[in-house]
Amino acid sequence: SGDMMKKYKYLIISILISLGVGGLSALITGGDMDTYKYLSKPPLSPPSVLFPIVWTILFILMGISAYMVYVSKDRNKDSALTVYVIQLIINFFWSIIFFSLKLRLLAIFWIILLLVLIIIMIVKFYRISNKAGLLQIPYLIWTCFATYLTIAIYILNR
């Protein structure tokens, strides 16, 4: 049962790390996110209330996925987890760049960098654990959608 507790501890820590990154970014961005409702938005733009719900689910999936890689015996896990950490850092700064700094053109390039890192991470994770890779697919899809929104909002609000 000690092993089981250790496993759960690492799983919980892994989920808390990803949620913490998202939560801290949201905290720093804070009231700047309110500007979203005043921006001209493209078709398919979701209501602001949806973003924290979706991101919470995605960060939980990210944490579970990273945990699966972390506990694997695969010799490539350090490389995969390095990409995971780098993409988390890039993710962390995106909302600050977009909302707080209002550097929307930079935010486009930043989110494209994030997409590339997510794809590399998925490939690395998938090679270690198919499930770990697949758990990141909703994150990739949502980030593709976020890329569309970022580009469209930049164009519509110049």
Coordinates of C-alpha atoms in Angstrom, one line a residue:
S1 CA 0.0 0.0 0.0
G2 CA 3.0 2.3 0.4
D3 CA 3.8 1.9 -3.3
M4 CA 0.2 2.8 -4.1
M5 CA 0.3 5.9 -2.0
K6 CA 3.6 6.9 -3.6
K7 CA 2.0 6.5 -7.1
Y8 CA -1.0 8.6 -6.1
K9 CA 1.2 11.2 -4.5
Y10 CA 3.2 11.6 -7.8
L11 CA -0.1 11.6 -9.8
I12 CA -1.5 14.4 -7.6
I13 CA 1.7 16.4 -7.7
S14 CA 1.8 16.1 -11.5
I15 CA -1.8 17.3 -11.8
L16 CA -1.2 20.1 -9.3
I17 CA 1.9 21.3 -11.3
S18 CA -0.1 21.7 -14.5
L19 CA -3.1 23.2 -12.8
G20 CA -0.7 25.5 -10.9
V21 CA 0.9 26.8 -14.1
G22 CA -2.6 27.5 -15.5
G23 CA -3.9 29.0 -12.3
L24 CA -0.9 31.3 -11.8
S25 CA -1.0 32.5 -15.3
A26 CA -4.7 33.3 -14.9
L27 CA -4.0 35.0 -11.6
I28 CA -1.3 37.2 -13.1
T29 CA -3.5 38.0 -16.2
G30 CA -6.5 38.5 -13.9
G31 CA -8.7 41.5 -14.9
D32 CA -6.9 41.8 -18.2
M33 CA -9.0 38.8 -19.4
D34 CA -12.1 41.0 -19.0
T35 CA -11.0 42.8 -22.2
Y36 CA -12.0 39.6 -24.2
K37 CA -15.6 40.6 -24.0
Y38 CA -14.9 44.0 -25.6
L39 CA -12.9 42.6 -28.5
S40 CA -14.4 42.0 -32.0
K41 CA -14.5 38.2 -32.2
P42 CA -14.7 35.8 -35.1
P43 CA -17.4 33.2 -35.7
L44 CA -17.3 30.2 -33.3
S45 CA -15.9 32.4 -30.4
P46 CA -16.9 30.7 -27.2
P47 CA -18.2 32.7 -24.2
S48 CA -15.5 33.7 -21.7
V49 CA -17.1 31.4 -19.0
L50 CA -16.0 28.4 -21.1
F51 CA -12.3 29.1 -21.0
P52 CA -11.5 28.3 -17.4
I53 CA -13.6 25.1 -17.5
V54 CA -11.9 23.8 -20.7
W55 CA -8.4 24.8 -19.4
T56 CA -9.0 23.1 -16.1
I57 CA -9.9 19.8 -17.8
L58 CA -6.9 20.1 -20.2
F59 CA -4.5 20.8 -17.4
I60 CA -5.8 17.8 -15.5
L61 CA -5.3 15.6 -18.6
M62 CA -1.8 17.1 -19.1
G63 CA -0.9 16.2 -15.5
I64 CA -2.2 12.6 -15.8
S65 CA -0.3 12.2 -19.1
A66 CA 3.0 13.6 -17.7
Y67 CA 2.6 11.3 -14.7
M68 CA 2.3 8.3 -17.0
V69 CA 5.5 9.3 -18.7
Y70 CA 7.3 10.1 -15.4
V71 CA 6.6 6.6 -13.9
S72 CA 7.5 4.8 -17.1
K73 CA 10.9 3.0 -17.3
D74 CA 11.5 4.4 -20.8
R75 CA 15.0 5.9 -21.3
N76 CA 13.5 8.8 -23.3
K77 CA 11.3 10.0 -20.6
D78 CA 13.6 12.8 -19.5
S79 CA 13.6 14.2 -23.0
A80 CA 9.8 13.9 -23.2
L81 CA 9.3 15.6 -19.9
T82 CA 11.7 18.4 -20.8
V83 CA 9.6 19.2 -23.8
Y84 CA 6.5 19.0 -21.5
V85 CA 8.0 21.6 -19.1
I86 CA 9.1 23.9 -21.9
Q87 CA 5.6 23.9 -23.5
L88 CA 4.1 24.5 -20.0
I89 CA 6.3 27.6 -19.7
I90 CA 5.3 28.8 -23.2
N91 CA 1.7 28.1 -22.3
F92 CA 2.1 30.1 -19.1
F93 CA 3.2 33.2 -20.9
W94 CA 0.7 33.2 -23.8
S95 CA -2.2 34.8 -21.9
I96 CA 0.2 37.3 -20.3
I97 CA 1.4 38.3 -23.8
F98 CA -2.1 38.3 -25.3
F99 CA -4.2 39.8 -22.5
S100 CA -1.9 41.8 -20.2
L101 CA 0.7 43.0 -22.6
K102 CA -1.8 43.2 -25.6
L103 CA 1.0 42.1 -27.9
R104 CA -1.4 40.2 -30.2
L105 CA 1.0 39.8 -33.1
L106 CA 3.6 38.3 -30.8
A107 CA 0.9 36.1 -29.3
I108 CA 0.3 34.6 -32.8
F109 CA 3.9 33.5 -33.1
W110 CA 4.0 32.4 -29.5
I111 CA 1.0 30.2 -29.9
I112 CA 2.4 28.7 -33.1
L113 CA 5.6 27.9 -31.1
L114 CA 3.3 26.3 -28.5
L115 CA 1.6 24.2 -31.2
V116 CA 4.9 22.9 -32.5
L117 CA 6.0 22.0 -28.9
I118 CA 2.7 20.3 -28.2
I119 CA 3.1 18.2 -31.4
I120 CA 6.7 17.2 -30.4
M121 CA 5.6 16.4 -26.9
I122 CA 2.7 14.2 -28.1
V123 CA 5.0 12.3 -30.4
K124 CA 7.6 11.8 -27.6
F125 CA 4.8 10.9 -25.1
Y126 CA 3.1 8.5 -27.5
R127 CA 6.4 6.6 -28.1
I128 CA 6.6 6.1 -24.3
S129 CA 2.9 5.4 -23.6
N130 CA 0.2 5.5 -26.3
K131 CA -2.3 6.6 -23.7
A132 CA -0.1 9.5 -22.4
G133 CA 0.2 10.7 -26.0
L134 CA -3.5 10.4 -26.7
L135 CA -4.4 12.3 -23.5
Q136 CA -2.7 15.3 -25.0
I137 CA -4.8 15.3 -28.2
P138 CA -7.7 17.5 -26.7
Y139 CA -5.0 20.0 -25.7
L140 CA -3.7 20.1 -29.3
I141 CA -7.2 20.5 -30.7
W142 CA -8.0 23.3 -28.3
T143 CA -4.7 25.0 -29.0
C144 CA -5.4 24.8 -32.7
F145 CA -8.8 26.5 -32.0
A146 CA -7.1 29.1 -29.7
T147 CA -4.6 29.8 -32.6
Y148 CA -7.6 30.5 -34.9
L149 CA -9.1 32.8 -32.3
T150 CA -5.7 34.6 -31.7
I151 CA -5.2 35.2 -35.4
A152 CA -8.8 36.3 -36.0
I153 CA -8.9 38.6 -33.0
Y154 CA -5.6 40.2 -34.1
I155 CA -7.0 40.8 -37.6
L156 CA -10.4 42.1 -36.3
N157 CA -9.0 44.4 -33.7
R158 CA -6.1 46.2 -35.5

